[in-house]
Short mmCIF file of C-alpha atoms in Angstrom, two decimals:
data_model
loop_
_atom_site.label_atom_id
_atom_site.label_comp_id
_atom_site.label_asym_id
_atom_site.label_seq_id
_atom_site.Cartn_x
_atom_site.Cartn_y
_atom_site.Cartn_z
CA MET A 35 57.36 161.66 51.65
CA ASN A 36 59.13 163.22 48.67
CA GLU A 37 61.60 161.35 46.49
CA ASN A 38 64.59 162.91 48.28
CA GLN A 39 63.56 161.60 51.68
CA GLN A 40 64.81 158.17 52.72
CA LYS A 41 62.70 155.79 54.74
CA LEU A 42 63.77 155.07 58.29
CA LYS A 43 65.34 151.61 58.60
CA ILE A 44 63.96 149.02 61.04
CA LEU A 45 65.67 145.80 62.09
CA MET A 46 63.48 142.91 63.26
CA VAL A 47 65.35 140.34 65.35
CA ASP A 48 62.44 138.05 66.32
CA GLU A 49 59.83 136.35 64.20
CA ASN A 50 56.34 137.80 64.52
CA HIS A 51 53.03 137.72 62.70
CA ALA A 52 53.53 138.60 59.05
CA ILE A 53 51.15 141.54 59.36
CA LEU A 54 53.80 143.44 61.34
CA THR A 55 56.18 143.54 58.39
CA GLU A 56 53.30 144.17 56.02
CA LEU A 57 52.09 147.24 57.91
CA LEU A 58 55.51 148.73 58.63
CA ALA A 59 56.86 148.14 55.12
CA GLU A 60 54.42 150.75 53.79
CA HIS A 61 56.34 153.43 55.70
CA PHE A 62 59.79 152.05 56.58
CA SER A 63 62.66 150.04 55.14
CA ILE A 64 62.61 146.62 56.86
CA GLU A 65 65.38 144.09 57.44
CA HIS A 66 65.09 140.79 59.30
CA ASP A 67 67.86 139.03 61.21
CA TYR A 68 66.74 136.08 63.30
CA GLN A 69 70.07 134.24 63.43
CA SER A 70 72.97 136.59 64.18
CA THR A 71 74.43 136.83 67.67
CA LYS A 72 73.65 139.79 69.86
CA ALA A 73 77.22 141.03 69.35
CA ASP A 74 76.86 140.96 65.57
CA ILE A 75 73.50 142.71 65.71
CA GLN A 76 74.91 145.33 68.09
CA HIS A 77 77.75 145.97 65.62
CA LYS A 78 75.37 146.82 62.80
CA MET A 79 72.72 148.69 64.81
CA LYS A 80 74.34 152.02 63.94
CA ASP A 81 72.71 151.63 60.52
CA PHE A 82 69.17 151.36 61.88
CA HIS A 83 66.62 153.80 63.28
CA GLY A 84 64.23 151.25 64.76
CA LEU A 85 64.43 147.85 66.47
CA ILE A 86 61.62 145.29 66.78
CA ILE A 87 62.19 142.62 69.42
CA ARG A 88 60.28 140.16 71.58
CA SER A 89 62.58 138.64 74.21
CA ARG A 90 65.55 137.26 72.30
CA PHE A 91 68.19 139.17 74.28
CA PRO A 92 68.39 142.05 76.77
CA VAL A 93 68.75 145.50 75.24
CA ASP A 94 71.28 146.89 77.69
CA GLU A 95 73.25 150.11 78.03
CA GLU A 96 76.13 148.94 75.85
CA PHE A 97 73.77 147.88 73.07
CA LEU A 98 71.85 151.15 73.19
CA LYS A 99 74.96 153.34 73.14
CA ALA A 100 76.27 151.43 70.14
CA SER A 101 73.00 152.11 68.30
CA LYS A 102 73.96 155.64 67.31
CA ASN A 103 70.93 156.38 65.15
CA LEU A 104 68.28 154.42 67.05
CA LYS A 105 65.06 156.37 67.51
CA PHE A 106 62.65 153.71 68.78
CA ILE A 107 62.27 150.14 70.02
CA GLY A 108 59.07 148.15 69.66
CA ARG A 109 58.70 145.14 71.96
CA VAL A 110 56.04 142.76 70.70
CA GLY A 111 54.76 141.84 74.15
CA ALA A 112 53.52 143.35 77.39
CA GLY A 113 56.64 143.95 79.49
CA LEU A 114 59.68 146.15 78.95
CA GLU A 115 61.99 144.78 81.65
CA ASN A 116 64.49 143.46 79.08
CA ILE A 117 65.20 147.01 77.93
CA ASP A 118 67.34 149.47 79.89
CA LEU A 119 64.63 152.12 79.93
CA GLU A 120 66.66 154.71 81.82
CA THR A 121 69.47 154.66 79.27
CA ALA A 122 66.96 154.64 76.43
CA LYS A 123 65.27 157.71 77.87
CA ASN A 124 68.59 159.52 78.31
CA LEU A 125 69.46 158.79 74.69
CA GLY A 126 66.05 159.94 73.44
CA ILE A 127 65.00 156.46 72.30
CA GLN A 128 61.26 155.84 72.46
CA CYS A 129 60.18 152.40 73.73
CA TYR A 130 56.82 150.82 72.92
CA ASN A 131 55.14 147.65 74.16
CA ALA A 132 51.76 146.14 73.31
CA PRO A 133 49.80 144.97 76.37
CA GLU A 134 46.60 145.87 74.52
CA GLY A 135 47.38 143.02 72.12
CA ASN A 136 47.33 140.09 74.54
CA ARG A 137 45.29 141.32 77.49
CA ASP A 138 42.22 139.30 76.41
CA ALA A 139 44.28 136.12 76.09
CA VAL A 140 45.83 136.60 79.53
CA ALA A 141 42.45 137.24 81.13
CA GLU A 142 40.87 134.12 79.64
CA HIS A 143 43.87 132.00 80.65
CA CYS A 144 43.73 133.36 84.18
CA VAL A 145 40.03 132.63 84.63
CA GLY A 146 40.53 129.19 83.09
CA MET A 147 43.23 128.40 85.64
CA MET A 148 40.99 129.71 88.42
CA LEU A 149 38.16 127.37 87.43
CA SER A 150 40.53 124.43 87.00
CA LEU A 151 42.06 124.87 90.45
CA MET A 152 38.81 125.42 92.30
CA ASN A 153 37.22 122.35 90.70
CA HIS A 154 40.28 120.06 90.94
CA PHE A 155 40.49 119.39 87.20
CA LYS A 156 44.10 118.22 87.35
CA ARG A 157 43.55 115.81 90.24
CA CYS A 158 40.30 114.47 88.81
CA ASN A 159 41.90 113.79 85.46
CA LEU A 160 44.86 111.96 87.00
CA GLN A 161 42.57 109.87 89.21
CA ILE A 162 40.33 108.82 86.34
CA ILE A 163 43.36 107.83 84.28
CA LYS A 164 44.28 105.51 87.17
CA GLY A 165 40.74 104.09 87.29
CA GLU A 166 39.66 106.04 90.38
CA TRP A 167 36.19 107.63 90.49
CA LYS A 168 36.08 109.98 93.49
CA ARG A 169 33.24 112.44 93.69
CA GLU A 170 32.92 113.65 97.27
CA GLU A 171 36.70 114.01 97.60
CA ASN A 172 36.66 116.33 94.60
CA ARG A 173 33.79 118.60 95.58
CA GLY A 174 34.77 122.02 94.25
CA GLU A 175 34.20 125.67 95.10
CA GLU A 176 32.40 128.36 93.12
CA ILE A 177 33.80 131.75 92.19
CA LYS A 178 30.38 133.22 92.94
CA GLY A 179 30.35 134.86 96.35
CA LYS A 180 34.13 134.96 96.63
CA THR A 181 36.38 138.02 96.76
CA VAL A 182 39.04 138.22 94.06
CA GLY A 183 42.05 140.44 94.74
CA ILE A 184 43.83 141.72 91.63
CA ILE A 185 47.31 143.11 92.14
CA GLY A 186 48.20 145.44 89.28
CA TYR A 187 45.24 147.07 87.56
CA GLY A 188 46.55 147.86 84.11
CA ASN A 189 45.61 146.21 80.83
CA MET A 190 45.80 142.63 82.13
CA GLY A 191 44.18 143.30 85.48
CA LYS A 192 41.30 145.25 83.97
CA SER A 193 40.67 142.62 81.33
CA THR A 194 40.60 139.87 83.97
CA ALA A 195 38.18 141.85 86.14
CA LYS A 196 35.92 142.32 83.12
CA ARG A 197 35.84 138.56 82.53
CA LEU A 198 34.92 137.99 86.17
CA SER A 199 32.00 140.42 86.05
CA GLY A 200 29.55 137.65 85.19
CA PHE A 201 30.59 135.32 88.01
CA GLY A 202 28.87 137.11 90.87
CA CYS A 203 32.05 137.76 92.84
CA GLU A 204 33.50 140.86 94.46
CA VAL A 205 36.60 142.14 92.67
CA LEU A 206 39.09 144.34 94.51
CA ALA A 207 42.11 145.86 92.84
CA TYR A 208 45.36 147.32 94.15
CA ASP A 209 47.72 149.44 92.08
CA ILE A 210 50.37 152.05 92.89
CA LEU A 211 48.56 154.46 90.55
CA PRO A 212 45.39 156.11 91.91
CA ASN A 213 41.87 156.24 90.48
CA LEU A 214 42.03 153.13 88.30
CA GLY A 215 38.86 151.55 89.63
CA ASP A 216 35.96 151.05 87.25
CA GLU A 217 32.65 149.20 86.94
CA PHE A 218 34.49 145.88 87.14
CA ALA A 219 36.68 146.40 90.22
CA GLN A 220 36.90 148.62 93.27
CA GLN A 221 40.37 150.02 93.85
CA VAL A 222 41.39 149.61 97.49
CA GLU A 223 44.43 149.66 99.75
CA MET A 224 46.35 146.46 100.48
CA ASP A 225 44.88 146.15 103.97
CA GLU A 226 41.49 145.41 102.44
CA ILE A 227 43.02 142.93 99.98
CA PHE A 228 44.69 141.12 102.89
CA GLU A 229 41.44 141.00 104.86
CA LYS A 230 38.94 139.88 102.21
CA THR A 231 40.72 137.97 99.45
CA ASP A 232 39.73 134.40 98.59
CA ILE A 233 41.48 134.38 95.20
CA LEU A 234 44.63 136.40 94.48
CA SER A 235 45.77 137.19 90.94
CA PHE A 236 49.04 138.92 89.99
CA HIS A 237 49.11 141.22 86.95
CA LEU A 238 52.30 143.12 87.68
CA PRO A 239 55.28 144.20 85.58
CA GLN A 240 58.72 143.12 86.76
CA THR A 241 60.34 146.06 88.54
CA PRO A 242 62.70 146.37 91.53
CA GLU A 243 59.59 146.99 93.66
CA THR A 244 57.71 143.88 92.49
CA ILE A 245 60.52 141.30 92.47
CA GLY A 246 59.87 138.85 95.31
CA LEU A 247 56.60 140.55 96.28
CA LEU A 248 54.84 137.30 97.14
CA ASN A 249 57.03 136.12 100.02
CA ARG A 250 56.46 134.66 103.47
CA SER A 251 55.66 137.95 105.21
CA TYR A 252 53.28 138.98 102.41
CA ILE A 253 51.44 135.65 102.51
CA GLU A 254 51.09 135.79 106.29
CA LYS A 255 49.15 139.06 106.06
CA PHE A 256 46.15 137.39 104.40
CA SER A 257 43.33 136.67 106.82
CA LYS A 258 42.06 133.60 104.95
CA PRO A 259 43.57 130.74 102.94
CA PHE A 260 43.46 131.72 99.26
CA TYR A 261 43.97 130.54 95.71
CA PHE A 262 46.89 132.14 93.88
CA LEU A 263 47.29 132.91 90.16
CA ASN A 264 50.38 134.35 88.49
CA THR A 265 50.23 135.16 84.79
CA ALA A 266 52.63 138.11 85.10
CA ARG A 267 56.32 137.52 85.85
CA GLY A 268 57.93 134.61 87.68
CA ARG A 269 60.38 136.73 89.65
CA ASN A 270 57.49 138.46 91.41
CA VAL A 271 57.19 135.30 93.54
CA VAL A 272 59.61 133.75 96.03
CA THR A 273 58.99 130.15 95.04
CA LYS A 274 60.32 128.66 98.25
CA ASP A 275 57.82 130.70 100.29
CA LEU A 276 54.99 129.85 97.89
CA VAL A 277 55.70 126.12 98.31
CA GLU A 278 55.80 126.49 102.09
CA ALA A 279 52.36 128.12 101.99
CA LEU A 280 50.99 125.41 99.70
CA LYS A 281 52.21 122.73 102.11
CA SER A 282 50.69 124.50 105.12
CA GLY A 283 47.37 125.15 103.36
CA LYS A 284 47.64 128.96 103.61
CA ILE A 285 47.59 128.91 99.82
CA LYS A 286 44.94 126.39 98.72
CA ALA A 287 46.24 125.95 95.19
CA ALA A 288 48.34 127.82 92.63
CA GLY A 289 48.12 128.41 88.90
CA LEU A 290 51.47 129.53 87.52
CA ASP A 291 52.06 130.51 83.92
CA VAL A 292 55.45 131.98 84.84
CA LEU A 293 58.29 130.71 87.03
CA GLU A 294 61.05 132.39 88.99
CA PHE A 295 63.83 130.43 87.26
CA GLU A 296 62.48 131.00 83.77
CA LYS A 297 64.97 132.17 81.17
CA THR A 298 64.81 135.89 80.42
CA SER A 299 64.01 135.02 76.80
CA PHE A 300 61.00 133.01 78.08
CA GLU A 301 61.92 130.36 75.51
CA ASN A 302 62.76 127.44 77.79
CA LEU A 303 63.14 126.09 81.30
CA THR A 304 65.50 123.24 82.13
CA LEU A 305 63.53 120.70 84.14
CA THR A 306 66.59 118.87 85.41
CA ASP A 307 68.57 119.92 88.49
CA LEU A 308 65.81 122.26 89.64
CA PRO A 309 65.67 123.16 93.35
CA GLU A 310 63.48 121.07 95.63
CA GLU A 311 60.66 123.62 95.58
CA TYR A 312 60.36 123.31 91.81
CA GLN A 313 60.22 119.54 92.03
CA PHE A 314 57.29 120.03 94.41
CA LEU A 315 55.47 122.28 91.95
CA LEU A 316 55.92 119.76 89.15
CA HIS A 317 54.21 116.98 91.09
CA ALA A 318 51.69 118.76 93.35
CA GLU A 319 48.05 117.95 92.57
CA ASN A 320 46.95 121.45 93.56
CA VAL A 321 49.37 123.25 91.22
CA ILE A 322 48.82 123.93 87.52
CA LEU A 323 51.82 125.00 85.44
CA THR A 324 51.79 126.38 81.91
CA PRO A 325 54.86 127.48 79.88
CA HIS A 326 54.39 131.28 79.74
CA VAL A 327 51.54 131.02 77.25
CA ALA A 328 48.79 133.03 78.98
CA GLY A 329 49.09 135.75 76.35
CA TRP A 330 50.05 133.32 73.61
CA THR A 331 47.02 132.74 71.38
CA LYS A 332 46.57 132.75 67.63
CA GLU A 333 44.52 135.91 67.97
CA SER A 334 46.98 137.71 70.25
CA LYS A 335 49.89 137.03 67.89
CA GLN A 336 48.20 139.17 65.26
CA LYS A 337 46.88 141.79 67.70
CA LEU A 338 50.32 142.28 69.31
CA ALA A 339 51.84 142.89 65.90
CA GLU A 340 49.09 145.31 64.90
CA VAL A 341 49.38 147.33 68.12
CA ILE A 342 53.16 147.76 67.80
CA ALA A 343 52.85 148.70 64.13
CA GLN A 344 50.15 151.27 64.88
CA LYS A 345 52.20 152.91 67.65
CA ILE A 346 55.35 153.17 65.53
CA ILE A 347 53.51 154.41 62.44
CA ALA A 348 51.66 157.04 64.49
CA ASN A 349 54.90 158.47 65.87
CA PHE A 350 57.50 157.96 63.15
CA ALA A 351 55.90 157.42 59.75
#
């Protein structure tokens, strides 16, 4: 860059690992604004060429059209559903996410939930706290010899299958894209998933096609009762139908890192005045809930930042 060229300006509206600013500052002019309202940020976006965001607010059509000079958006996370991608594309705005940064964290969390559910960790812990020592009633199941069905075989799905490779189980994967199978999972059609699955794990983005995917009719297609894991997006599940299946035994147990009524910012969930099905999830012994932290490790915080920085530098520095 010669002395007459000005650096592109980037606005960061969410806090991230310090390495993100450090890496980008070598090539761009950086400003941080973690407090202003969306309206105030939208008003000044005309002065910026790049936006770095996690999930603070939706980047909608109005916001994008007001950002006259915006060239790119970097979302420090895996999903892009909070960005109006169609409008961004029409305006020539490049959008980047960083699933490579937290795929290992998600995979480990998913397998951890799987082991916890199949060995009744939650119930055992609660019983011991109450002075109960029940062994036969808490006899578990092994992953070895089971069939795991992975729905969505991108970064998260592949990383989870890799972690499962040492457990001696069969891993089947379904994805709308062809030829994604590898040494860790065989890509199949949904009919085979429905027939063989003992453990079902969702690794899907949130799209119009995936919202409400796990519903009553979907659940009924499975030949056997199964364990269910969701570390993807809460709206991919119809919670009422999930609870019905848990009560009937069609779903043996569920590990949920995400919930249907979760705020779009993923920052909180009001636990009062929740529908009856949520009250069930809170108290069920065969349900484990975590607050959207599957991809939320100390290591992934840095890796997410590094991935976004590398993508932006490669295309715009």
